[in-house]
Amino acid sequence: MAEYLKRGKSAEDVAADDKQTRDIVEGILSDVEARGDAAVRDLSVKFDNYSPERFALSQSEIEAAMSKLTSREIDDIKFAQAQIRNFAEIQRASMTDVEVETMPGVVLGHKNIPVQSAGCYVPGGKFPMIASAHMSVLTAKVAGVPRVVASSPPVNGEPHPAVVTAMHLAGADEIMILGGIQAVAAMAIGTESVKPCDMIVGPGNKFVAEAKRQVFGKVGIDLFAGPTETCVIADDTVDAEIVATDILGQAEHGYNSPAVLITNSRKLAEETLVEIERLLEILPTRDTARVSWEEYGEVILCDSYDEMLKVSEEICSEHIQVMTDRDEWFLENMTSYGALFLGPRTNVANGDKVIGTNHTLPTKKAGRYTGGLWVGKFLKTHSYQRVLTDEAATLVGEYGSRLCMMEGFVGHAEQCNVRVRRYGGVNVPYGGAAPYRDAAE
């Protein structure tokens, strides 16, 4: 049975926090819906102390921001975008349109059609998330989305040069300097100056994630991508330094980032607890990481690899790093997670920034029913059908007529019957079921 050497906040405390977040977000969304641009500006002043003439950047403002970066910094951004674009293009090529004649005279098919507009949120706050621009804007463009709006909060009262550069190089059609719930509201609901989008994507803090959840239905969303979660599955093939480093590397994201170690080695568990305390003394972002570790960190000691797998499936973390003597076994057997990082040579930061997979991933156990953001999230698969011959129209219509009448849908049945009469010459009484072939003949 799994033993908890350290536990995080109770489920009850987390639920209370979530309730407060829901109420705050609901009020702000209602305000933006009622007052439009005026509400957005008030919120930007309140939360970011930012009130420009307009939130959308002009081409000259974009160029001015980009000019603040060195050529090497721009090259680094381009390198990361090349990796993400390459993998997104491979994924897009895997999704093909289909058309097939399923029976003589009956053709069925589907087409993968991009959404026509997408709003991409790029987090800022304590850490400007440059990579989120690649992950959302660039991926949307590879999918073929015609209009992509990118929005990110100001940093120290102005557009962050690297974020703006990344959004522009990724292909954003419109760039706004607007953060938080108000950005999601503007892109989803629309205002006098912002045309609403069909879909909202991107990670964010708990307020952004809740805003996306509440606008879902009015618009599409990619997934529930809230505060970062990380889980390390490790045995005694690795040491405490690498495990502690990987835990704190994600705990520094925010004050509520769950970070979990699952292991079957008591020695590794105990040494990791000590190593985390050592690293927290020297980590420059320790003020954030320490709160996450103290309130949301957990260390779980298991009896076996099977139990490690079971516990991991229950946690369903956004990021799961596997460092064991059987990494491939975990890959083959795991079903609930955001993304996997297999072996000690890779790490979550690779996926976050540069390696090519997308870093917008499901949190709050959403990995049970969805994967992360990818090119396919921006595509809608629509089916179509055509009937080419009188014989096929009659045959399918006869079956359709009888099946509709079984359900009591007379109007549905008549859609089939009129074609059976017209293309098959069968005299079906109005409101009746098409006869079986032997009876008709």
XYZ file of C-alpha atoms in Angstrom:
441
model
C 0.000 0.000 0.000
C 1.283 3.445 -0.942
C 2.804 5.460 1.906
C 2.758 9.269 1.835
C 6.023 10.665 3.193
C 4.671 14.155 2.425
C 1.172 15.369 1.588
C -0.075 18.561 -0.010
C -3.279 20.534 0.580
C -6.423 18.553 1.312
C -9.038 18.062 -1.391
C -11.443 20.166 0.684
C -9.075 23.146 0.784
C -8.474 22.904 -2.966
C -12.235 22.778 -3.604
C -12.767 25.919 -1.524
C -10.111 27.756 -3.556
C -11.780 26.617 -6.779
C -15.173 27.920 -5.630
C -13.747 31.356 -4.911
C -12.061 31.415 -8.323
C -15.315 30.483 -10.093
C -17.196 33.329 -8.437
C -14.555 35.937 -9.284
C -14.363 34.854 -12.924
C -18.136 34.788 -13.353
C -18.418 38.377 -12.184
C -15.668 39.635 -14.484
C -17.044 37.854 -17.555
C -20.472 39.357 -16.885
C -18.923 42.813 -16.574
C -17.118 42.524 -19.916
C -20.266 41.222 -21.597
C -22.228 44.186 -20.269
C -19.706 47.016 -20.670
C -17.334 45.816 -23.388
C -14.209 47.882 -23.944
C -14.831 50.042 -20.875
C -14.781 46.990 -18.614
C -11.686 45.597 -20.315
C -9.828 48.869 -19.789
C -10.875 49.123 -16.141
C -9.688 45.567 -15.520
C -6.381 46.180 -17.287
C -5.769 49.192 -15.071
C -6.796 47.274 -11.942
C -4.676 44.178 -12.528
C -1.805 45.414 -14.720
C -1.810 49.203 -14.243
C -1.888 49.445 -18.034
C -4.121 51.706 -20.134
C -2.728 52.298 -23.642
C -4.501 54.197 -26.385
C -5.372 50.789 -27.864
C -4.596 47.244 -26.766
C -3.864 45.980 -30.283
C -0.314 46.653 -31.437
C 0.388 48.384 -34.718
C 3.028 47.105 -37.114
C 5.403 49.848 -36.015
C 4.895 48.928 -32.352
C 5.616 45.292 -33.150
C 8.800 46.271 -34.963
C 9.859 48.516 -32.060
C 9.448 45.643 -29.605
C 11.379 43.255 -31.823
C 14.240 45.735 -32.206
C 14.978 45.357 -28.474
C 16.133 41.769 -28.959
C 19.594 40.757 -30.111
C 20.003 38.741 -33.281
C 21.023 35.733 -31.214
C 17.888 35.976 -29.079
C 15.803 36.068 -32.241
C 17.717 33.059 -33.593
C 16.925 31.126 -30.409
C 13.211 31.855 -30.843
C 13.386 30.822 -34.493
C 15.135 27.562 -33.582
C 12.397 26.642 -31.107
C 9.699 27.551 -33.608
C 11.336 25.406 -36.272
C 11.118 22.359 -34.005
C 7.504 23.000 -33.071
C 6.505 23.734 -36.668
C 8.174 20.564 -37.923
C 6.343 18.312 -35.465
C 3.035 20.131 -36.021
C 3.383 19.661 -39.790
C 4.034 15.944 -39.278
C 0.930 15.723 -37.107
C -1.137 17.626 -39.677
C -0.023 15.235 -42.421
C -1.307 12.330 -40.329
C -4.855 13.700 -40.555
C -6.263 12.929 -43.972
C -9.595 13.572 -45.593
C -11.573 10.437 -46.421
C -13.955 9.529 -49.241
C -15.097 5.979 -49.891
C -17.901 4.145 -51.685
C -19.235 2.029 -48.822
C -21.781 0.204 -51.001
C -22.698 0.544 -54.680
C -23.865 4.095 -55.279
C -23.259 5.371 -51.723
C -20.276 7.678 -51.073
C -19.320 8.765 -47.545
C -16.490 11.057 -46.542
C -15.099 13.506 -44.076
C -13.090 16.707 -44.354
C -10.777 18.261 -41.776
C -11.615 21.962 -41.752
C -9.741 24.531 -39.640
C -11.675 26.790 -37.296
C -11.919 30.223 -38.857
C -10.522 32.204 -35.930
C -8.595 31.393 -32.775
C -7.685 33.472 -29.755
C -4.339 32.429 -28.275
C -3.563 33.408 -24.709
C 0.148 33.763 -23.892
C 0.697 34.033 -20.115
C 2.856 36.742 -18.557
C 2.676 37.653 -14.903
C 5.775 36.584 -12.961
C 7.256 34.856 -16.007
C 6.596 35.904 -19.628
C 5.815 32.625 -21.383
C 7.541 33.190 -24.711
C 7.137 29.533 -25.663
C 3.346 29.679 -25.348
C 3.301 31.822 -28.478
C 4.960 29.039 -30.470
C 2.694 26.402 -29.000
C -0.579 28.161 -29.779
C -0.139 30.691 -32.580
C 2.258 28.674 -34.700
C 0.265 25.458 -34.284
C -2.941 27.241 -35.293
C -1.258 28.549 -38.421
C 0.043 25.092 -39.365
C -3.561 23.893 -39.031
C -4.641 26.585 -41.491
C -6.567 28.935 -39.188
C -7.106 32.158 -41.221
C -7.359 34.589 -38.288
C -5.224 34.122 -35.189
C -5.394 36.667 -32.379
C -2.620 36.530 -29.754
C -2.928 38.258 -26.398
C -0.445 38.589 -23.548
C -0.283 40.865 -20.498
C 2.167 43.738 -20.212
C 5.357 43.171 -18.271
C 6.524 46.130 -16.208
C 3.971 48.312 -17.936
C 4.866 47.564 -21.544
C 4.798 44.828 -24.182
C 7.421 42.166 -23.516
C 9.796 42.272 -26.516
C 10.482 38.532 -26.719
C 6.801 37.599 -26.351
C 5.778 40.043 -29.075
C 8.577 38.751 -31.303
C 7.511 35.153 -30.795
C 3.855 35.929 -31.505
C 4.759 37.825 -34.657
C 7.203 35.227 -35.991
C 4.664 32.493 -35.256
C 2.219 34.213 -37.607
C -0.279 36.077 -35.402
C -2.652 38.226 -37.438
C -3.507 40.457 -34.466
C -1.454 41.028 -31.321
C -2.971 42.509 -28.162
C -1.272 43.478 -24.918
C -3.998 42.390 -22.571
C -3.900 39.823 -19.815
C -5.929 37.588 -17.589
C -9.672 37.050 -17.520
C -10.229 40.260 -19.471
C -8.190 38.946 -22.403
C -10.144 35.679 -22.516
C -13.400 37.625 -22.256
C -12.494 40.024 -25.060
C -11.468 37.237 -27.428
C -14.424 34.985 -26.566
C -17.283 37.419 -26.020
C -16.041 40.298 -28.149
C -16.141 44.048 -27.511
C -16.542 47.160 -29.613
C -12.893 46.898 -30.687
C -12.288 43.135 -30.556
C -14.065 40.772 -32.908
C -14.787 37.512 -31.051
C -12.966 34.335 -31.976
C -14.402 30.867 -32.560
C -11.971 29.192 -30.178
C -9.773 30.134 -27.205
C -6.547 28.245 -26.505
C -3.466 28.452 -24.334
C -2.365 27.901 -20.743
C -2.761 30.296 -17.853
C -3.210 30.696 -14.136
C -6.283 29.403 -12.328
C -8.307 32.483 -13.318
C -7.507 32.148 -17.022
C -8.256 28.427 -16.930
C -11.586 29.041 -15.186
C -12.461 31.804 -17.658
C -11.909 29.376 -20.516
C -14.103 26.824 -18.779
C -16.922 29.340 -18.347
C -16.889 30.592 -21.954
C -16.880 27.038 -23.331
C -20.034 26.527 -25.345
C -20.127 30.122 -26.523
C -16.754 29.324 -28.099
C -14.590 26.246 -28.301
C -11.564 25.756 -26.077
C -8.560 23.514 -26.400
C -8.667 21.966 -22.921
C -8.527 22.810 -19.237
C -4.927 24.019 -18.903
C -4.510 25.518 -15.449
C -1.550 25.853 -13.089
C 1.383 23.575 -13.928
C 1.481 20.075 -12.464
C 4.461 17.735 -12.439
C 4.996 14.163 -11.332
C 8.270 12.267 -11.262
C 8.178 8.477 -11.357
C 11.630 7.275 -10.331
C 13.489 4.302 -8.900
C 17.029 3.918 -7.645
C 18.494 4.180 -11.150
C 18.598 7.961 -10.564
C 19.678 10.104 -7.635
C 18.049 12.737 -5.487
C 19.709 15.687 -7.205
C 18.098 15.081 -10.572
C 14.715 14.235 -9.022
C 14.682 17.303 -6.766
C 15.799 19.528 -9.644
C 12.995 18.270 -11.854
C 10.399 18.756 -9.118
C 11.447 22.317 -8.296
C 11.867 23.178 -11.971
C 8.089 23.033 -12.296
C 7.154 24.119 -8.761
C 8.629 27.546 -9.547
C 5.800 28.203 -12.037
C 3.424 29.514 -9.386
C 2.231 29.289 -5.818
C -0.166 26.440 -6.576
C 1.767 24.066 -8.815
C 1.448 20.449 -7.614
C 4.753 18.555 -7.650
C 4.803 14.851 -6.818
C 7.409 12.103 -6.509
C 6.271 8.490 -6.894
C 8.983 5.965 -6.092
C 9.583 2.456 -4.826
C 12.846 3.491 -3.166
C 12.636 4.759 0.402
C 16.262 5.862 0.138
C 15.534 7.995 -2.935
C 12.380 9.436 -1.326
C 14.132 10.482 1.868
C 17.195 11.841 0.087
C 14.980 13.819 -2.302
C 13.212 15.493 0.613
C 16.599 16.595 1.947
C 17.855 17.677 -1.483
C 14.782 19.790 -2.133
C 15.429 21.725 1.061
C 19.054 22.248 0.034
C 18.096 23.512 -3.419
C 15.422 25.805 -2.014
C 18.177 27.686 -0.213
C 19.947 28.576 -3.460
C 17.189 28.634 -6.123
C 16.567 32.279 -7.172
C 12.847 31.542 -7.628
C 12.573 29.827 -4.245
C 9.909 32.201 -2.922
C 7.457 30.765 -5.446
C 8.784 27.213 -5.546
C 8.811 26.842 -1.767
C 5.126 27.724 -1.428
C 4.166 25.241 -4.139
C 6.305 22.523 -2.565
C 5.081 23.120 0.959
C 1.388 23.354 0.042
C 1.125 21.082 -2.998
C 4.220 18.841 -2.903
C 3.872 15.123 -2.243
C 6.211 12.157 -1.914
C 4.581 8.754 -2.322
C 6.418 5.516 -1.548
C 5.066 2.431 -3.338
C 5.676 -1.274 -2.907
C 6.007 -2.124 -6.602
C 6.109 -0.784 -10.143
C 2.495 -1.850 -10.585
C 1.517 0.281 -7.612
C 3.562 3.203 -8.948
C 1.603 2.938 -12.194
C -1.722 2.757 -10.342
C -0.957 5.824 -8.222
C 0.198 7.760 -11.278
C -3.002 6.928 -13.158
C -5.039 8.238 -10.227
C -3.062 11.483 -10.040
C -3.185 12.010 -13.844
C -0.583 14.764 -13.793
C 0.012 17.245 -16.586
C 3.707 16.351 -16.862
C 5.044 12.930 -15.933
C 8.758 12.307 -15.974
C 9.692 8.623 -15.890
C 13.212 7.669 -14.810
C 13.292 3.945 -14.064
C 14.772 0.708 -15.308
C 11.575 0.113 -17.341
C 10.577 3.394 -18.965
C 9.121 1.673 -22.031
C 6.872 -0.430 -19.796
C 5.385 2.753 -18.364
C 4.908 4.176 -21.874
C 3.045 1.044 -22.938
C 0.813 0.906 -19.863
C 0.058 4.516 -18.906
C -3.244 6.002 -20.071
C -3.832 9.154 -18.011
C -1.412 12.084 -18.277
C -0.693 15.236 -20.242
C 2.727 14.387 -21.666
C 5.434 11.849 -20.863
C 9.144 12.522 -20.556
C 11.002 9.238 -20.702
C 14.451 8.714 -19.250
C 16.919 10.967 -17.427
C 18.284 12.580 -20.605
C 15.111 14.553 -21.251
C 13.044 16.736 -18.943
C 9.879 18.801 -18.774
C 11.708 22.040 -19.600
C 12.648 20.564 -22.994
C 8.970 20.061 -23.756
C 8.054 23.433 -22.314
C 10.418 25.409 -24.495
C 12.051 23.797 -27.483
C 11.951 20.081 -28.301
C 8.881 20.236 -30.544
C 5.958 18.732 -28.640
C 3.289 21.126 -27.383
C 3.409 22.397 -23.808
C -0.271 23.305 -23.480
C -1.437 20.209 -21.630
C -4.429 19.014 -19.587
C -4.459 19.683 -15.833
C -6.913 18.881 -13.039
C -7.038 15.227 -14.180
C -8.342 16.236 -17.614
C -5.773 13.866 -19.124
C -8.336 11.122 -18.446
C -10.380 12.344 -21.432
C -8.204 14.617 -23.571
C -4.658 15.066 -24.743
C -2.839 18.370 -25.058
C -3.030 21.130 -27.618
C -1.914 20.030 -31.068
C -2.669 20.861 -34.656
C -5.740 18.603 -34.580
C -7.411 20.765 -31.920
C -7.797 23.525 -34.500
C -9.412 21.179 -37.030
C -13.046 20.141 -37.173
C -13.798 16.816 -38.822
C -17.029 17.157 -40.820
C -18.702 14.266 -42.579
C -20.636 14.302 -45.847
C -22.546 11.849 -48.003
C -23.850 11.515 -51.536
C -26.044 8.895 -53.202
C -25.236 8.391 -56.868
C -27.820 5.914 -58.185
C -31.567 5.353 -58.070
C -30.962 1.824 -56.809
C -28.916 3.033 -53.838
C -31.420 5.780 -53.003
C -34.199 3.192 -52.975
C -32.358 0.555 -50.951
C -31.098 2.926 -48.250
C -34.424 4.745 -48.224
C -36.370 1.545 -47.571
C -34.268 0.688 -44.550
C -34.344 4.288 -43.360
C -38.131 4.456 -43.658
C -38.687 1.377 -41.527
C -36.128 2.382 -38.903
C -37.658 5.858 -38.591
C -41.107 4.376 -38.084
C -39.751 2.100 -35.335
C -38.865 5.285 -33.468
C -42.141 7.026 -34.269
C -40.579 9.700 -36.490
C -43.122 9.905 -39.320
C -41.643 13.068 -40.801
C -38.222 11.438 -40.880
C -39.741 8.387 -42.561
C -41.325 10.553 -45.238
C -37.912 11.989 -46.130
C -36.952 8.436 -47.022
C -40.339 7.492 -48.507
C -40.455 10.308 -51.034
C -37.197 9.022 -52.484
C -38.311 5.411 -52.453
C -41.389 6.468 -54.452
C -39.482 8.783 -56.795
C -36.351 6.762 -57.486
C -37.629 3.237 -56.860
C -41.185 3.413 -58.106
C -42.463 1.839 -54.872
C -45.874 3.032 -53.730
C -45.358 3.643 -50.036
C -48.502 4.923 -48.283
C -48.021 8.379 -46.780
C -46.920 8.065 -43.173
C -46.254 4.379 -43.527
C -43.139 2.246 -43.527
C -41.557 1.104 -46.774
C -42.451 -2.535 -47.447
C -39.886 -5.294 -47.369
C -38.578 -6.307 -50.777
C -40.331 -9.677 -50.903
C -43.680 -8.030 -50.044
C -43.157 -5.269 -52.598
C -42.289 -7.746 -55.287
